[in-house]
Structure formats: C-alpha cells, structure tokens
Short mmCIF file of C-alpha atoms in Angstrom, two decimals:
data_model
loop_
_atom_site.label_atom_id
_atom_site.label_comp_id
_atom_site.label_asym_id
_atom_site.label_seq_id
_atom_site.Cartn_x
_atom_site.Cartn_y
_atom_site.Cartn_z
CA MET H 1 -14.31 3.91 -14.42
CA LYS H 2 -14.23 4.32 -10.66
CA PRO H 3 -10.56 3.54 -10.05
CA VAL H 4 -9.46 6.15 -12.55
CA MET H 5 -11.77 8.77 -11.13
CA TYR H 6 -10.54 8.04 -7.61
CA ASN H 7 -6.95 8.28 -8.75
CA GLN H 8 -7.46 11.61 -10.44
CA MET H 9 -9.29 12.91 -7.42
CA VAL H 10 -6.48 11.89 -5.08
CA VAL H 11 -3.86 13.38 -7.36
CA GLN H 12 -5.77 16.60 -7.77
CA GLU H 13 -6.80 17.11 -4.21
CA LEU H 14 -3.67 16.09 -2.31
CA SER H 15 -0.14 17.19 -3.09
CA ASP H 16 2.82 14.96 -2.17
CA ALA H 17 3.63 17.21 0.77
CA GLU H 18 0.07 16.96 2.05
CA ILE H 19 0.06 13.18 1.73
CA ASP H 20 3.39 13.02 3.56
CA ARG H 21 2.01 15.05 6.42
CA ILE H 22 -1.02 12.77 6.68
CA PHE H 23 0.98 9.55 6.84
CA HIS H 24 3.60 11.03 9.15
CA ALA H 25 0.82 12.18 11.46
CA LEU H 26 -0.78 8.73 11.47
CA ALA H 27 2.52 6.92 12.08
CA ASP H 28 2.25 7.58 15.83
CA SER H 29 -0.06 5.47 18.01
CA THR H 30 -1.05 8.35 20.34
CA ARG H 31 -1.97 10.51 17.36
CA ARG H 32 -4.00 7.69 15.84
CA ASP H 33 -5.84 7.36 19.13
CA ILE H 34 -6.50 11.11 19.26
CA VAL H 35 -7.94 11.01 15.73
CA THR H 36 -10.17 8.06 16.66
CA ARG H 37 -11.49 9.86 19.73
CA ALA H 38 -11.99 13.12 17.85
CA ILE H 39 -13.96 11.39 15.09
CA LYS H 40 -16.31 9.74 17.56
CA ARG H 41 -16.93 12.95 19.46
CA GLU H 42 -15.37 16.40 19.56
CA GLN H 43 -12.91 16.71 22.45
CA SER H 44 -11.22 19.55 24.27
CA VAL H 45 -7.43 19.42 24.41
CA THR H 46 -7.79 19.35 28.20
CA ALA H 47 -10.01 16.25 28.04
CA LEU H 48 -7.57 14.58 25.65
CA ALA H 49 -4.64 15.39 27.93
CA GLN H 50 -6.41 13.61 30.81
CA ALA H 51 -6.67 10.45 28.72
CA TYR H 52 -2.90 10.03 28.27
CA ALA H 53 0.01 9.66 30.64
CA MET H 54 1.76 12.69 29.20
CA SER H 55 1.84 16.42 29.71
CA PHE H 56 -0.73 18.86 28.35
CA ALA H 57 2.04 20.39 26.22
CA ALA H 58 2.91 16.98 24.72
CA VAL H 59 -0.71 16.30 23.82
CA GLN H 60 -1.03 19.78 22.38
CA LYS H 61 1.99 19.08 20.19
CA HIS H 62 0.39 15.86 18.87
CA VAL H 63 -2.80 17.79 18.10
CA ALA H 64 -0.76 20.41 16.22
CA VAL H 65 0.81 17.68 14.01
CA LEU H 66 -2.66 16.31 13.26
CA GLU H 67 -3.96 19.79 12.54
CA ARG H 68 -1.15 20.50 10.04
CA ALA H 69 -2.05 17.26 8.25
CA ALA H 70 -5.70 18.41 8.22
CA LEU H 71 -6.71 15.23 10.03
CA VAL H 72 -8.33 17.28 12.78
CA THR H 73 -9.55 20.83 13.11
CA LYS H 74 -9.07 22.90 16.25
CA GLU H 75 -11.40 25.68 17.29
CA ARG H 76 -11.23 27.99 20.28
CA ARG H 77 -14.41 28.04 22.35
CA GLY H 78 -14.10 30.32 25.36
CA ARG H 79 -11.08 29.01 27.27
CA GLN H 80 -11.29 25.60 25.63
CA GLN H 81 -9.65 24.36 22.44
CA ILE H 82 -12.02 21.91 20.75
CA VAL H 83 -10.58 19.18 18.50
CA ARG H 84 -12.70 17.54 15.83
CA GLY H 85 -11.81 14.78 13.35
CA ASN H 86 -11.69 15.75 9.66
CA LEU H 87 -13.33 12.84 7.86
CA ASP H 88 -12.58 14.15 4.35
CA THR H 89 -8.83 13.86 4.78
CA ILE H 90 -9.07 10.46 6.44
CA ARG H 91 -11.28 9.18 3.64
CA ARG H 92 -8.88 10.43 0.96
CA ALA H 93 -5.90 8.75 2.64
CA GLY H 94 -7.96 5.55 2.56
CA GLU H 95 -8.38 5.87 -1.18
CA LEU H 96 -4.62 5.46 -1.61
CA LEU H 97 -4.77 2.11 0.15
CA ASP H 98 -7.84 1.15 -1.91
CA GLN H 99 -5.80 1.64 -5.06
CA TYR H 100 -3.00 -0.50 -3.68
CA GLU H 101 -5.53 -3.21 -2.89
CA ARG H 102 -6.75 -3.20 -6.50
CA LEU H 103 -3.14 -3.54 -7.69
CA TRP H 104 -2.80 -6.72 -5.63
CA ARG H 105 -6.17 -8.09 -6.73
CA ASP H 106 -4.89 -7.82 -10.31
CA ARG H 107 -1.66 -9.58 -9.32
CA VAL H 108 -3.59 -12.41 -7.66
CA GLY H 109 -5.59 -12.79 -10.87
CA ARG H 110 -2.40 -13.14 -12.90
CA ILE H 111 -0.97 -15.66 -10.39
CA ALA H 112 -4.14 -17.76 -10.73
CA ASP H 113 -3.74 -17.68 -14.53
CA ILE H 114 -0.15 -18.93 -14.28
CA LEU H 115 -1.13 -21.68 -11.81
CA SER H 116 -3.97 -22.85 -14.03
CA GLU H 117 -1.39 -23.73 -16.69
CA GLY H 118 -0.32 -26.52 -14.31
CA MET Z 1 -11.59 -20.99 -8.11
CA THR Z 2 -9.49 -18.18 -6.64
CA THR Z 3 -11.03 -16.29 -3.75
CA ILE Z 4 -9.68 -13.02 -2.42
CA THR Z 5 -10.36 -11.14 0.80
CA SER Z 6 -8.47 -8.22 2.22
CA GLU Z 7 -8.32 -5.98 5.25
CA LYS Z 8 -6.87 -2.52 5.38
CA ASP Z 9 -5.72 -0.73 8.48
CA LEU Z 10 -5.50 2.87 7.44
CA ASP Z 11 -4.05 3.99 10.76
CA ALA Z 12 -1.17 1.54 10.58
CA LEU Z 13 -0.80 1.87 6.78
CA THR Z 14 -1.17 -1.88 6.48
CA MET Z 15 -2.93 -4.05 3.97
CA THR Z 16 -3.48 -7.75 4.48
CA MET Z 17 -4.69 -9.85 1.59
CA HIS Z 18 -5.75 -13.50 1.57
CA ALA Z 19 -6.07 -15.47 -1.64
CA THR Z 20 -6.82 -19.15 -2.09
CA PHE Z 21 -5.38 -20.90 -5.12
CA ASP Z 22 -6.16 -24.27 -6.72
CA ALA Z 23 -2.58 -25.50 -6.38
CA GLY Z 24 -0.31 -27.02 -3.76
CA VAL Z 25 1.99 -24.96 -1.54
CA PRO Z 26 5.24 -25.90 -3.41
CA ARG Z 27 3.67 -24.83 -6.71
CA VAL Z 28 2.59 -21.45 -5.34
CA TRP Z 29 6.05 -20.97 -3.81
CA GLN Z 30 7.51 -21.30 -7.31
CA ILE Z 31 5.73 -18.19 -8.55
CA TRP Z 32 7.70 -16.23 -5.93
CA GLU Z 33 10.95 -18.16 -6.25
CA ASP Z 34 11.37 -18.44 -10.01
CA PRO Z 35 12.16 -14.96 -11.46
CA ARG Z 36 10.71 -15.95 -14.85
CA GLN Z 37 7.35 -16.79 -13.23
CA LEU Z 38 7.53 -13.83 -10.86
CA GLU Z 39 7.92 -11.33 -13.69
CA ARG Z 40 4.83 -12.71 -15.36
CA TRP Z 41 2.57 -11.46 -12.58
CA TRP Z 42 4.41 -8.74 -10.64
CA GLY Z 43 3.88 -5.99 -13.21
CA PRO Z 44 0.60 -5.21 -14.95
CA PRO Z 45 0.51 -5.91 -18.72
CA GLU Z 46 1.24 -2.23 -19.41
CA TRP Z 47 4.17 -2.16 -16.97
CA PRO Z 48 5.78 -5.61 -17.30
CA ALA Z 49 8.44 -6.47 -14.74
CA THR Z 50 11.91 -7.85 -15.45
CA PHE Z 51 13.86 -9.40 -12.57
CA VAL Z 52 17.57 -8.92 -13.27
CA LYS Z 53 18.62 -10.52 -9.98
CA HIS Z 54 16.51 -12.68 -7.68
CA THR Z 55 17.40 -15.40 -5.17
CA LEU Z 56 15.33 -16.29 -2.12
CA GLU Z 57 18.08 -16.35 0.49
CA PRO Z 58 18.22 -14.30 3.69
CA GLY Z 59 20.21 -11.13 3.03
CA ALA Z 60 19.98 -11.45 -0.77
CA MET Z 61 19.08 -8.38 -2.81
CA SER Z 62 16.75 -8.67 -5.80
CA HIS Z 63 16.77 -6.11 -8.58
CA TYR Z 64 13.87 -5.59 -10.95
CA TYR Z 65 12.56 -2.96 -13.27
CA MET Z 66 9.19 -2.26 -14.79
CA THR Z 67 8.92 -0.90 -18.31
CA GLY Z 68 6.18 1.58 -19.05
CA PRO Z 69 4.15 2.12 -22.23
CA ASP Z 70 6.60 4.78 -23.49
CA GLY Z 71 9.68 2.71 -22.68
CA GLU Z 72 10.35 4.48 -19.38
CA LYS Z 73 11.79 2.24 -16.66
CA GLY Z 74 11.07 2.16 -12.95
CA HIS Z 75 13.67 0.23 -10.94
CA GLY Z 76 13.05 -1.53 -7.65
CA TRP Z 77 14.84 -3.72 -5.15
CA TRP Z 78 13.89 -6.37 -2.64
CA ARG Z 79 15.92 -7.24 0.43
CA ILE Z 80 15.08 -10.80 1.45
CA THR Z 81 15.04 -10.89 5.24
CA THR Z 82 13.48 -14.26 6.17
CA VAL Z 83 13.00 -17.42 4.12
CA ASP Z 84 11.08 -20.47 5.31
CA ALA Z 85 10.60 -22.37 2.05
CA PRO Z 86 7.95 -23.13 0.93
CA HIS Z 87 5.80 -21.55 3.67
CA GLY Z 88 7.07 -18.10 4.51
CA LEU Z 89 8.95 -15.16 3.15
CA GLU Z 90 9.70 -11.68 4.45
CA LEU Z 91 11.17 -8.90 2.39
CA ASP Z 92 11.67 -5.16 2.20
CA ASP Z 93 10.81 -3.40 -1.05
CA GLY Z 94 11.96 -0.01 -2.32
CA PHE Z 95 13.00 2.08 -5.27
CA ALA Z 96 16.38 1.54 -6.90
CA ASP Z 97 18.68 3.17 -9.43
CA GLU Z 98 19.60 1.51 -12.76
CA ASN Z 99 22.12 -0.73 -10.98
CA GLY Z 100 19.57 -1.99 -8.49
CA ASP Z 101 21.07 0.00 -5.61
CA PRO Z 102 18.52 1.51 -3.22
CA THR Z 103 18.03 5.20 -3.91
CA GLY Z 104 16.88 5.77 -0.37
CA ASP Z 105 14.89 8.88 -1.29
CA LEU Z 106 11.58 7.17 -0.79
CA GLY Z 107 10.56 4.87 2.03
CA GLU Z 108 10.53 1.11 2.09
CA SER Z 109 7.58 -1.21 2.42
CA HIS Z 110 7.72 -4.51 4.27
CA MET Z 111 6.01 -7.63 2.99
CA THR Z 112 5.26 -10.80 4.89
CA LEU Z 113 4.12 -13.77 2.81
CA THR Z 114 2.60 -16.93 4.28
CA LEU Z 115 1.53 -20.01 2.30
CA GLU Z 116 -0.65 -22.57 4.08
CA ALA Z 117 -2.09 -25.82 2.75
CA GLU Z 118 -5.88 -26.07 2.86
CA GLY Z 119 -6.66 -29.53 1.53
CA GLU Z 120 -5.44 -29.45 -2.05
CA GLN Z 121 -5.52 -25.68 -2.12
CA THR Z 122 -3.11 -23.04 -0.87
CA ARG Z 123 -4.06 -20.04 1.18
CA MET Z 124 -1.70 -17.12 0.54
CA THR Z 125 -1.59 -14.30 3.06
CA LEU Z 126 0.31 -11.17 2.21
CA ARG Z 127 0.75 -8.36 4.67
CA THR Z 128 2.26 -5.09 3.49
CA ILE Z 129 3.29 -2.25 5.79
CA PHE Z 130 4.14 1.12 4.29
CA GLU Z 131 6.47 3.71 5.71
CA SER Z 132 6.00 6.37 3.09
CA ALA Z 133 2.97 7.61 1.24
CA ASP Z 134 5.21 8.90 -1.56
CA GLN Z 135 6.39 5.40 -2.29
CA LEU Z 136 2.85 4.07 -2.25
CA GLU Z 137 1.80 6.77 -4.70
CA GLN Z 138 4.66 6.03 -7.11
CA MET Z 139 3.90 2.33 -7.06
CA LEU Z 140 0.28 3.07 -7.78
CA GLN Z 141 1.19 5.32 -10.68
CA MET Z 142 3.08 2.44 -12.27
CA GLY Z 143 -0.02 0.29 -12.00
CA MET Z 144 -2.65 2.84 -12.88
CA GLU Z 145 -1.69 3.27 -16.54
CA GLU Z 146 -3.31 -0.07 -17.18
CA GLY Z 147 -6.51 0.81 -15.38
CA MET Z 148 -6.66 4.04 -17.30
CA LYS Z 149 -6.33 2.27 -20.67
CA LEU Z 150 -8.92 -0.35 -19.75
CA ALA Z 151 -11.32 2.38 -18.70
CA MET Z 152 -10.72 4.28 -21.93
CA GLY Z 153 -11.45 1.10 -23.86
CA GLN Z 154 -14.70 0.70 -21.95
CA ILE Z 155 -15.76 4.25 -22.76
CA GLU Z 156 -15.02 3.68 -26.43
CA ALA Z 157 -17.07 0.48 -26.35
CA ILE Z 158 -20.00 2.27 -24.75
CA LEU Z 159 -19.80 5.11 -27.26
CA ALA Z 160 -19.74 2.63 -30.15
CA GLU Z 161 -23.07 1.11 -29.06
#
C-alpha cells in the first residue's frame, strides 16, 4: 500500500509549479550547499555570504530562490536574516525519486524473468 | 539470483542502480539492443511498451509508446549518444509526439548504462540524471497505475479473509 499512499500524498501536497520550483532551486551547486548548511544549523545570510566567493547580494538572491521553493525559511531577527532548512519539502522531493527507484526495481525484475528463459 | 542496490542523490536529481544478473554480458546487452526484448520489460504490465524504431547506433533516434489501461498512449524517444557494445550505452530520453519527434515541452533525462562481467554473472549499473521534475512525475504516473491495481487487489484479498 505504501507506494500508492506516497504517490497520492505527493500529488496532493505539491503542484507541478511547486515541484518545478524545488528542482530548479536544487539544480545549482551553491544553492544545494546553502540548503545543506541551513539544514545542519540555522545560518544568517551574512554568515552564508562569508562562506562563498560572491557578493552578499548574490547569496541573498540564491536564498530567495530557495525560499520561493519552500526549501528554506527566512526570518528576520534584529538586523539579521536567519535561514533555516525546510525538511518537509526536501523529504517530499525525495519521495519522487523513491517512486522512480521502484519503477526501475520492477524493470530489473522483468529483465531477470526474460534472462531466466535462457 | 538477481540482487539490486541503488543510491539516490536528491540534490543532483540522480539515481544510480546496480543489478546483478545470472547471465553473461552479451546476453544482457540483447535485452537493450533487441526492441522485441526491450518492450517486454520497459513498460509495466499495465502500460506495455512498443518500440516502433530502435537501433543502438550513435545519433540514432528510438521511438516508443506505452499503452495505458484505457488505450491511451504515451510516446517517448531516445537519442543514442554513445555505444560501446556490449559494455556501455548512453542515451537521452524524453517525451515525443505520435511521430516520435521530441515535443520539447518537458525536460530530458540522461541514462548511462554499464555492463560488467563478474564471473558468470553481469553487473548492470544504470545512472539516470533528471533535468525536469515534470518529466519525472509523468513517467511515474505511467508506472503507478500498476502499483495502484496491485494494491487494490491486496486490499480486496485482505477484505475477503
């Protein structure tokens, strides 16, 4: 039953546009790195900017793309903007790949059947 | 005995799958090369695949379609980019129109196949990289019908107990 329930959950909880934003956001290596850092520990945009050889504005732009995809949340705390990873969205994107994996496991099973015929 | 392991890299939208088959490398190559064998495993029983055009030559375009439970058809294409028979194959995969021409609306995925001899067995490694989540979703929808029906059957069996 699990695969079906997962599938329905993904379909219900994420629209095509949302999924597109997630995968577009993750297509960039800097943004993937920002997500990884923000999952491990919340980070200020200033701290993130120091970690990369790019301007504060450029890092802020990457964070904005991640925020639109709901992969991170941003919260103002005094003069700081704090970035935190959103595990729910990341987990749901992973479910899409899980389904693809099951598709291939079924294919491998059918290949084995054909090969066992000799 | 067929063994399967897989790794997924969510960040890079990549899935790598390893499977070991009780057959030699040339035999496993055939299930990719021969369209009649390929269509026996590419589509799930509820969405069988038909390969209209398929030749493993660099630059060649394959055209296939999958037929759903209600007779609806989903067309796809492969662009063969690298062939190292019988050990390696690289191809791009995407959605097509009825003539097998790429529609271009959805992204492509890239597959790298490697077949290695391990004694009398063959280790198959398949790496897939996705560009578009939409395409991944559509592919999954074509495969999920089957899972849905199997699950329904299981529920009925449980209820009948």
